[in-house]
mmCIF file of C-alpha atoms and ligand atoms in Angstrom:
data_model
loop_
_atom_site.group_PDB
_atom_site.id
_atom_site.type_symbol
_atom_site.label_atom_id
_atom_site.label_comp_id
_atom_site.label_asym_id
_atom_site.label_seq_id
_atom_site.Cartn_x
_atom_site.Cartn_y
_atom_site.Cartn_z
ATOM 1 C CA MET A 1 0.000 0.000 0.000
ATOM 2 C CA ARG A 2 1.397 3.358 -1.050
ATOM 3 C CA GLY A 3 0.347 5.943 1.501
ATOM 4 C CA LEU A 4 1.921 9.281 2.362
ATOM 5 C CA SER A 5 4.962 9.781 4.606
ATOM 6 C CA THR A 6 4.928 12.045 7.661
ATOM 7 C CA LYS A 7 7.083 14.506 5.709
ATOM 8 C CA GLN A 8 4.645 14.543 2.790
ATOM 9 C CA LEU A 9 1.694 15.082 5.109
ATOM 10 C CA ALA A 10 3.513 18.032 6.731
ATOM 11 C CA GLN A 11 4.261 19.536 3.312
ATOM 12 C CA PHE A 12 0.621 19.206 2.290
ATOM 13 C CA GLU A 13 -0.524 20.857 5.516
ATOM 14 C CA LYS A 14 1.930 23.747 4.991
ATOM 15 C CA ASP A 15 1.372 24.442 1.283
ATOM 16 C CA GLY A 16 -2.179 23.217 0.730
ATOM 17 C CA TYR A 17 -1.012 21.021 -2.139
ATOM 18 C CA LEU A 18 1.389 18.149 -2.756
ATOM 19 C CA VAL A 19 2.840 16.778 -5.982
ATOM 20 C CA LEU A 20 3.329 13.014 -6.079
ATOM 21 C CA ARG A 21 5.526 12.286 -9.097
ATOM 22 C CA ARG A 22 4.799 9.102 -11.035
ATOM 23 C CA LEU A 23 2.401 7.796 -8.415
ATOM 24 C CA VAL A 24 0.376 5.987 -11.076
ATOM 25 C CA SER A 25 2.064 3.590 -13.492
ATOM 26 C CA GLN A 26 2.168 4.260 -17.228
ATOM 27 C CA ARG A 27 0.159 1.061 -17.698
ATOM 28 C CA ASP A 28 -2.644 2.373 -15.482
ATOM 29 C CA VAL A 29 -2.529 5.738 -17.289
ATOM 30 C CA SER A 30 -2.932 3.894 -20.603
ATOM 31 C CA MET A 31 -5.740 1.752 -19.192
ATOM 32 C CA LEU A 32 -7.647 4.846 -18.055
ATOM 33 C CA VAL A 33 -7.199 6.797 -21.296
ATOM 34 C CA ASP A 34 -8.098 3.748 -23.388
ATOM 35 C CA ARG A 35 -11.156 2.894 -21.278
ATOM 36 C CA VAL A 36 -12.576 6.384 -21.462
ATOM 37 C CA ALA A 37 -11.943 6.463 -25.215
ATOM 38 C CA SER A 38 -14.125 3.353 -25.507
ATOM 39 C CA LEU A 39 -16.851 4.955 -23.357
ATOM 40 C CA VAL A 40 -16.785 8.027 -25.600
ATOM 41 C CA ALA A 41 -16.937 5.840 -28.721
ATOM 42 C CA ALA A 42 -20.114 4.232 -27.357
ATOM 43 C CA PHE A 43 -21.631 7.572 -26.259
ATOM 44 C CA ASP A 44 -24.528 8.930 -28.317
ATOM 45 C CA PRO A 45 -23.835 12.655 -28.714
ATOM 46 C CA LYS A 46 -27.578 13.324 -28.960
ATOM 47 C CA SER A 47 -28.005 12.075 -25.384
ATOM 48 C CA SER A 48 -26.400 15.219 -23.911
ATOM 49 C CA ASP A 49 -26.896 18.893 -24.710
ATOM 50 C CA SER A 50 -25.176 19.959 -21.504
ATOM 51 C CA VAL A 51 -22.191 22.328 -21.651
ATOM 52 C CA PHE A 52 -19.754 22.811 -18.795
ATOM 53 C CA ASP A 53 -17.922 26.141 -18.664
ATOM 54 C CA SER A 54 -16.633 27.466 -15.338
ATOM 55 C CA GLU A 55 -16.442 31.050 -16.627
ATOM 56 C CA ARG A 56 -20.090 31.084 -17.697
ATOM 57 C CA GLN A 57 -21.014 29.277 -14.492
ATOM 58 C CA ARG A 58 -19.931 32.367 -12.578
ATOM 59 C CA SER A 59 -21.122 35.077 -14.946
ATOM 60 C CA LYS A 60 -24.407 36.876 -14.484
ATOM 61 C CA GLY A 61 -27.093 37.245 -17.113
ATOM 62 C CA MET A 62 -25.868 34.342 -19.185
ATOM 63 C CA THR A 63 -28.008 32.905 -21.902
ATOM 64 C CA PHE A 64 -26.790 29.404 -21.167
ATOM 65 C CA ASP A 65 -27.542 28.448 -17.569
ATOM 66 C CA PRO A 66 -26.005 25.282 -16.106
ATOM 67 C CA HIS A 67 -27.707 26.199 -12.833
ATOM 68 C CA GLU A 68 -30.963 24.957 -14.254
ATOM 69 C CA ASP A 69 -29.480 21.927 -15.902
ATOM 70 C CA ARG A 70 -31.130 18.785 -14.620
ATOM 71 C CA TYR A 71 -28.719 16.553 -16.542
ATOM 72 C CA PHE A 72 -25.861 18.126 -14.565
ATOM 73 C CA LEU A 73 -27.631 18.106 -11.198
ATOM 74 C CA GLU A 74 -28.531 14.445 -11.477
ATOM 75 C CA SER A 75 -25.034 13.311 -12.464
ATOM 76 C CA GLY A 76 -23.754 12.746 -8.918
ATOM 77 C CA ASP A 77 -24.130 8.984 -8.919
ATOM 78 C CA CYS A 78 -23.763 8.106 -12.591
ATOM 79 C CA THR A 79 -21.708 8.714 -15.745
ATOM 80 C CA ARG A 80 -22.624 11.728 -17.851
ATOM 81 C CA PHE A 81 -20.971 13.706 -20.632
ATOM 82 C CA PHE A 82 -20.518 17.488 -20.815
ATOM 83 C CA TRP A 83 -19.505 19.515 -23.858
ATOM 84 C CA GLU A 84 -17.018 22.324 -24.345
ATOM 85 C CA ALA A 85 -18.725 25.685 -24.863
ATOM 86 C CA ASP A 86 -16.742 26.275 -28.066
ATOM 87 C CA ALA A 87 -17.577 22.870 -29.542
ATOM 88 C CA PHE A 88 -20.660 24.151 -31.359
ATOM 89 C CA ASP A 89 -21.046 26.124 -34.571
ATOM 90 C CA GLU A 90 -22.861 29.335 -33.589
ATOM 91 C CA GLY A 91 -24.920 29.333 -36.756
ATOM 92 C CA THR A 92 -25.986 25.711 -37.078
ATOM 93 C CA GLY A 93 -25.619 24.557 -33.479
ATOM 94 C CA GLU A 94 -23.803 21.453 -34.745
ATOM 95 C CA LEU A 95 -20.551 20.083 -33.310
ATOM 96 C CA THR A 96 -17.581 21.523 -35.157
ATOM 97 C CA ARG A 97 -15.373 18.443 -34.878
ATOM 98 C CA ALA A 98 -15.442 14.754 -33.895
ATOM 99 C CA LYS A 99 -17.340 14.140 -30.640
ATOM 100 C CA GLU A 100 -14.213 12.901 -28.838
ATOM 101 C CA LEU A 101 -12.637 16.327 -29.451
ATOM 102 C CA CYS A 102 -15.678 18.266 -28.220
ATOM 103 C CA LEU A 103 -16.170 16.964 -24.686
ATOM 104 C CA ASN A 104 -15.208 19.041 -21.653
ATOM 105 C CA LYS A 105 -15.562 16.284 -19.069
ATOM 106 C CA ILE A 106 -17.270 13.091 -17.963
ATOM 107 C CA GLY A 107 -18.623 12.920 -14.402
ATOM 108 C CA HIS A 108 -19.316 12.265 -11.665
ATOM 109 C CA ALA A 109 -19.295 8.603 -10.545
ATOM 110 C CA LEU A 110 -17.036 6.785 -12.998
ATOM 111 C CA HIS A 111 -15.095 5.549 -9.978
ATOM 112 C CA TYR A 112 -18.046 3.374 -8.951
ATOM 113 C CA GLU A 113 -19.819 2.724 -12.232
ATOM 114 C CA ASP A 114 -17.071 1.638 -14.567
ATOM 115 C CA PRO A 115 -15.249 -1.536 -13.483
ATOM 116 C CA VAL A 116 -11.921 -0.603 -15.081
ATOM 117 C CA VAL A 117 -11.865 2.928 -13.658
ATOM 118 C CA ARG A 118 -13.003 1.527 -10.330
ATOM 119 C CA ASN A 119 -10.127 -0.966 -10.300
ATOM 120 C CA ILE A 120 -7.613 1.810 -11.046
ATOM 121 C CA VAL A 121 -9.083 4.031 -8.314
ATOM 122 C CA ALA A 122 -9.006 1.211 -5.756
ATOM 123 C CA ARG A 123 -5.333 0.476 -6.428
ATOM 124 C CA ASN A 124 -4.023 4.038 -6.768
ATOM 125 C CA PHE A 125 -6.285 6.568 -5.031
ATOM 126 C CA ARG A 126 -7.504 4.601 -2.030
ATOM 127 C CA PRO A 127 -4.060 4.085 -0.417
ATOM 128 C CA VAL A 128 -3.354 7.829 -0.501
ATOM 129 C CA ALA A 129 -6.813 8.649 0.860
ATOM 130 C CA MET A 130 -6.311 6.221 3.729
ATOM 131 C CA SER A 131 -3.329 8.367 4.802
ATOM 132 C CA LEU A 132 -5.442 11.537 4.801
ATOM 133 C CA PHE A 133 -8.833 10.459 6.216
ATOM 134 C CA LYS A 134 -10.295 8.274 8.939
ATOM 135 C CA ASP A 135 -13.155 7.174 6.681
ATOM 136 C CA PRO A 136 -12.584 8.503 3.158
ATOM 137 C CA ARG A 137 -15.634 8.895 0.920
ATOM 138 C CA PRO A 138 -14.819 9.554 -2.747
ATOM 139 C CA LEU A 139 -17.915 11.487 -3.758
ATOM 140 C CA GLN A 140 -16.895 12.792 -7.179
ATOM 141 C CA SER A 141 -14.703 11.741 -10.084
ATOM 142 C CA MET A 142 -14.191 13.590 -13.344
ATOM 143 C CA TYR A 143 -12.361 12.752 -16.554
ATOM 144 C CA ILE A 144 -11.340 16.188 -17.854
ATOM 145 C CA PHE A 145 -10.357 16.500 -21.526
ATOM 146 C CA LYS A 146 -8.925 20.039 -21.812
ATOM 147 C CA GLN A 147 -9.207 19.653 -25.564
ATOM 148 C CA PRO A 148 -6.685 21.069 -28.064
ATOM 149 C CA GLU A 149 -7.630 24.618 -29.140
ATOM 150 C CA ILE A 150 -11.030 24.730 -27.380
ATOM 151 C CA GLY A 151 -10.258 23.359 -23.880
ATOM 152 C CA GLY A 152 -11.681 26.066 -21.627
ATOM 153 C CA ALA A 153 -10.006 27.799 -18.685
ATOM 154 C CA VAL A 154 -11.022 26.932 -15.136
ATOM 155 C CA THR A 155 -11.468 30.063 -13.059
ATOM 156 C CA PRO A 156 -9.718 30.442 -9.657
ATOM 157 C CA HIS A 157 -11.680 28.495 -7.058
ATOM 158 C CA GLN A 158 -11.581 26.466 -3.867
ATOM 159 C CA ASP A 159 -12.910 22.904 -4.073
ATOM 160 C CA SER A 160 -14.722 23.195 -0.726
ATOM 161 C CA THR A 161 -16.964 25.747 -2.470
ATOM 162 C CA PHE A 162 -18.450 22.846 -4.393
ATOM 163 C CA LEU A 163 -17.989 19.984 -1.908
ATOM 164 C CA TYR A 164 -18.593 21.528 1.492
ATOM 165 C CA THR A 165 -18.685 19.580 4.747
ATOM 166 C CA GLU A 166 -18.852 20.526 8.423
ATOM 167 C CA PRO A 167 -16.081 20.507 9.440
ATOM 168 C CA GLU A 168 -14.517 21.090 6.015
ATOM 169 C CA SER A 169 -12.715 18.018 4.736
ATOM 170 C CA CYS A 170 -12.609 18.003 0.926
ATOM 171 C CA ILE A 171 -9.330 17.019 -0.721
ATOM 172 C CA GLY A 172 -8.901 16.744 -4.487
ATOM 173 C CA SER A 173 -6.589 14.270 -6.228
ATOM 174 C CA TRP A 174 -5.668 15.324 -9.780
ATOM 175 C CA LEU A 175 -3.937 12.814 -12.052
ATOM 176 C CA ALA A 176 -2.129 13.907 -15.224
ATOM 177 C CA LEU A 177 -2.818 11.634 -18.199
ATOM 178 C CA HIS A 178 -0.867 13.670 -20.769
ATOM 179 C CA PRO A 179 2.070 16.048 -20.298
ATOM 180 C CA ALA A 180 0.561 19.194 -18.735
ATOM 181 C CA ARG A 181 2.526 22.333 -19.577
ATOM 182 C CA LYS A 182 1.904 26.064 -19.445
ATOM 183 C CA ASN A 183 0.924 26.098 -23.118
ATOM 184 C CA ASN A 184 -1.760 23.416 -22.803
ATOM 185 C CA GLY A 185 -3.431 24.460 -19.574
ATOM 186 C CA CYS A 186 -1.484 23.024 -16.638
ATOM 187 C CA LEU A 187 -2.694 23.566 -13.075
ATOM 188 C CA TYR A 188 -1.727 26.683 -11.131
ATOM 189 C CA VAL A 189 -1.929 26.835 -7.347
ATOM 190 C CA VAL A 190 -1.505 29.639 -4.794
ATOM 191 C CA PRO A 191 0.655 28.045 -2.061
ATOM 192 C CA GLY A 192 -0.597 28.545 1.480
ATOM 193 C CA SER A 193 -3.866 30.147 0.367
ATOM 194 C CA HIS A 194 -5.795 27.475 2.288
ATOM 195 C CA LYS A 195 -4.644 29.266 5.461
ATOM 196 C CA ASN A 196 -5.454 32.793 4.276
ATOM 197 C CA GLU A 197 -8.034 33.967 6.801
ATOM 198 C CA SER A 198 -8.907 37.015 4.707
ATOM 199 C CA ILE A 199 -10.285 34.607 2.087
ATOM 200 C CA GLY A 200 -11.650 31.897 4.343
ATOM 201 C CA LEU A 201 -14.030 29.854 2.250
ATOM 202 C CA SER A 202 -15.027 32.393 -0.368
ATOM 203 C CA GLN A 203 -18.362 30.929 -1.527
ATOM 204 C CA ARG A 204 -20.554 27.884 -1.491
ATOM 205 C CA TYR A 205 -22.230 26.391 -4.552
ATOM 206 C CA LEU A 206 -25.715 25.325 -3.578
ATOM 207 C CA ARG A 207 -28.745 23.621 -5.092
ATOM 208 C CA SER A 208 -32.368 24.336 -4.452
ATOM 209 C CA THR A 209 -33.822 21.715 -2.125
ATOM 210 C CA LYS A 210 -37.355 22.295 -3.442
ATOM 211 C CA PRO A 211 -38.628 19.067 -5.049
ATOM 212 C CA GLY A 212 -38.542 19.334 -8.836
ATOM 213 C CA GLU A 213 -36.617 22.609 -8.903
ATOM 214 C CA TYR A 214 -33.302 22.132 -10.716
ATOM 215 C CA ARG A 215 -31.488 25.311 -9.789
ATOM 216 C CA THR A 216 -28.069 26.060 -8.326
ATOM 217 C CA TYR A 217 -26.445 29.269 -7.179
ATOM 218 C CA PHE A 218 -23.380 30.680 -5.464
ATOM 219 C CA GLU A 219 -23.657 32.073 -1.961
ATOM 220 C CA PRO A 220 -22.764 34.821 -1.472
ATOM 221 C CA ALA A 221 -23.523 35.653 -5.109
ATOM 222 C CA GLU A 222 -20.845 38.318 -5.422
ATOM 223 C CA VAL A 223 -17.369 38.099 -3.888
ATOM 224 C CA ALA A 224 -14.005 39.749 -4.444
ATOM 225 C CA PRO A 225 -11.864 37.873 -6.978
ATOM 226 C CA LEU A 226 -9.694 35.213 -5.358
ATOM 227 C CA PRO A 227 -5.984 36.066 -5.314
ATOM 228 C CA THR A 228 -4.000 34.368 -8.091
ATOM 229 C CA GLU A 229 -0.534 35.494 -7.014
ATOM 230 C CA PRO A 230 1.958 34.331 -6.025
ATOM 231 C CA SER A 231 1.089 31.234 -8.006
ATOM 232 C CA VAL A 232 3.070 28.167 -8.951
ATOM 233 C CA ALA A 233 2.633 26.404 -12.298
ATOM 234 C CA LEU A 234 2.347 22.689 -11.629
ATOM 235 C CA GLU A 235 3.673 21.220 -14.839
ATOM 236 C CA ALA A 236 3.148 17.476 -14.724
ATOM 237 C CA ASP A 237 3.810 14.267 -16.612
ATOM 238 C CA PRO A 238 1.504 11.284 -17.066
ATOM 239 C CA GLY A 239 1.156 9.437 -13.769
ATOM 240 C CA ASP A 240 1.864 12.477 -11.587
ATOM 241 C CA VAL A 241 -0.803 13.226 -8.968
ATOM 242 C CA VAL A 242 -1.455 16.594 -7.315
ATOM 243 C CA LEU A 243 -3.321 16.682 -3.996
ATOM 244 C CA LEU A 244 -5.318 19.856 -3.356
ATOM 245 C CA HIS A 245 -6.656 21.058 0.005
ATOM 246 C CA GLY A 246 -10.315 22.093 -0.186
ATOM 247 C CA ARG A 247 -9.471 25.725 0.518
ATOM 248 C CA VAL A 248 -6.355 26.152 -1.615
ATOM 249 C CA VAL A 249 -6.904 28.499 -4.575
ATOM 250 C CA HIS A 250 -6.177 26.859 -7.917
ATOM 251 C CA PHE A 251 -7.004 27.397 -11.566
ATOM 252 C CA SER A 252 -5.918 26.555 -15.104
ATOM 253 C CA ALA A 253 -5.691 28.449 -18.369
ATOM 254 C CA ALA A 254 -7.360 27.461 -21.607
ATOM 255 C CA ASN A 255 -5.610 24.953 -23.839
ATOM 256 C CA THR A 256 -4.648 26.990 -26.890
ATOM 257 C CA SER A 257 -2.140 24.397 -28.123
ATOM 258 C CA ASP A 258 -2.762 21.609 -30.586
ATOM 259 C CA VAL A 259 -2.136 18.831 -28.038
ATOM 260 C CA PRO A 260 -4.611 17.388 -25.518
ATOM 261 C CA ARG A 261 -4.268 17.616 -21.761
ATOM 262 C CA HIS A 262 -6.450 14.893 -20.274
ATOM 263 C CA SER A 263 -6.634 14.461 -16.508
ATOM 264 C CA PHE A 264 -8.663 12.481 -13.997
ATOM 265 C CA THR A 265 -9.743 13.771 -10.610
ATOM 266 C CA VAL A 266 -11.196 12.158 -7.504
ATOM 267 C CA HIS A 267 -12.548 14.332 -4.692
ATOM 268 C CA THR A 268 -12.857 12.867 -1.230
ATOM 269 C CA ILE A 269 -14.518 13.917 2.039
ATOM 270 C CA GLU A 270 -14.455 12.583 5.589
ATOM 271 C CA GLY A 271 -17.251 10.081 6.134
ATOM 272 C CA GLY A 272 -17.967 11.352 9.645
ATOM 273 C CA ALA A 273 -18.375 14.990 8.560
ATOM 274 C CA HIS A 274 -21.821 16.507 8.001
ATOM 275 C CA TYR A 275 -22.713 16.743 4.286
ATOM 276 C CA PRO A 276 -25.453 19.380 3.806
ATOM 277 C CA ARG A 277 -28.509 18.606 1.681
ATOM 278 C CA ASP A 278 -28.065 21.861 -0.224
ATOM 279 C CA ASN A 279 -24.623 20.939 -1.626
ATOM 280 C CA TRP A 280 -25.038 20.730 -5.409
ATOM 281 C CA LEU A 281 -23.720 17.160 -5.626
ATOM 282 C CA GLN A 282 -26.062 14.523 -4.245
ATOM 283 C CA ASN A 283 -26.889 10.897 -4.880
ATOM 284 C CA ARG A 284 -30.263 10.869 -6.632
ATOM 285 C CA ASP A 285 -31.803 8.762 -3.869
ATOM 286 C CA GLY A 286 -30.359 11.030 -1.177
ATOM 287 C CA SER A 287 -28.152 8.283 0.250
ATOM 288 C CA PRO A 288 -24.740 9.049 1.781
ATOM 289 C CA PHE A 289 -21.597 8.547 -0.288
ATOM 290 C CA ALA A 290 -20.060 5.078 -0.140
ATOM 291 C CA PRO A 291 -16.545 4.177 1.032
ATOM 292 C CA PHE A 292 -13.686 3.770 -1.442
ATOM 293 C CA PRO A 293 -13.811 0.789 -3.746
ATOM 294 C CA THR A 294 -11.231 -1.765 -2.633
ATOM 295 C CA GLU A 295 -9.106 -4.061 -4.754
ATOM 296 C CA ALA A 296 -11.136 -6.989 -3.408
ATOM 297 C CA ASP A 297 -14.484 -5.580 -4.556
ATOM 298 C CA SER A 298 -13.193 -4.073 -7.819
ATOM 299 C CA PRO A 299 -11.924 -6.871 -10.081
ATOM 300 C CA LEU A 300 -11.313 -6.186 -13.741
ATOM 301 C CA PRO A 301 -13.997 -7.715 -16.005
ATOM 302 C CA ALA A 302 -13.136 -11.271 -17.015
ATOM 303 C CA ASP A 303 -13.113 -10.297 -20.696
ATOM 304 C CA TYR A 304 -11.080 -7.135 -20.203
ATOM 305 C CA VAL A 305 -8.030 -6.786 -22.431
ATOM 306 C CA ALA A 306 -5.548 -4.138 -21.324
ATOM 307 C CA PRO A 307 -4.119 -1.834 -24.012
ATOM 308 C CA LEU A 308 -0.624 -2.615 -25.254
HETATM 309 FE FE1 FE2 B 1 -10.724 22.335 -8.406
#
């Protein structure tokens, strides 16, 4: 079992992030990329008209409104596909390129639903989480495409805004699946910002708890921009994992290059912490989030053939 050392835990506590170089093998990286490619190949593009764009998510008066997007709000315990905002022709409304080059992300329960992803998560993410939590609950996973040319920026944010618990406990694990460089939208982090009392937790992202009302909103609605300096560019290679404290400010630029920058994230909370009903992410039946998949309960399918 590959957990974290005392020194690594101290570094994470001090900086609010930790880079774990080559934590995941190149074989597992290939398995994940290949598996998701097969899911995308089987995906009917007509089954989703949902765009994910963090800049529009925060802007007022937008014509597109993910806050009222039922497809998004009911994705907490299943596997759903979200488009890049710039994937559509403004005139015709049609996709401008092959579907696999138009997706923004897949979320938010691949780590339970897909047996291959689940197996990879059990072997690679669970041991690290066991070092950080008493009872880790991985409540969200995302396969993020950051497509060549149209991969959108992610605005500065704190993950506890979206995955809030009392007491706060969210930690993100971000796995690089391609080389992530400044020119294709690598992560940036503001070291120590998780301890900046003048920021605290800037906002929460909430959902209406009225039955049948699919609406989300930020509270408070308006806040001062989060500080983005001094920031560190976290350039990464396939297999590198970055841990992110729920309050540490992080962001990424758009991918304006011609190369992809896929990544996979798992967000985890403490099982004993209170998880409010008005957090945006919920299981559709209202049940609590399950423990990590283990190697014992996550075998690869008998007919699975790993990529070369
Ligand atoms: Fe984040």
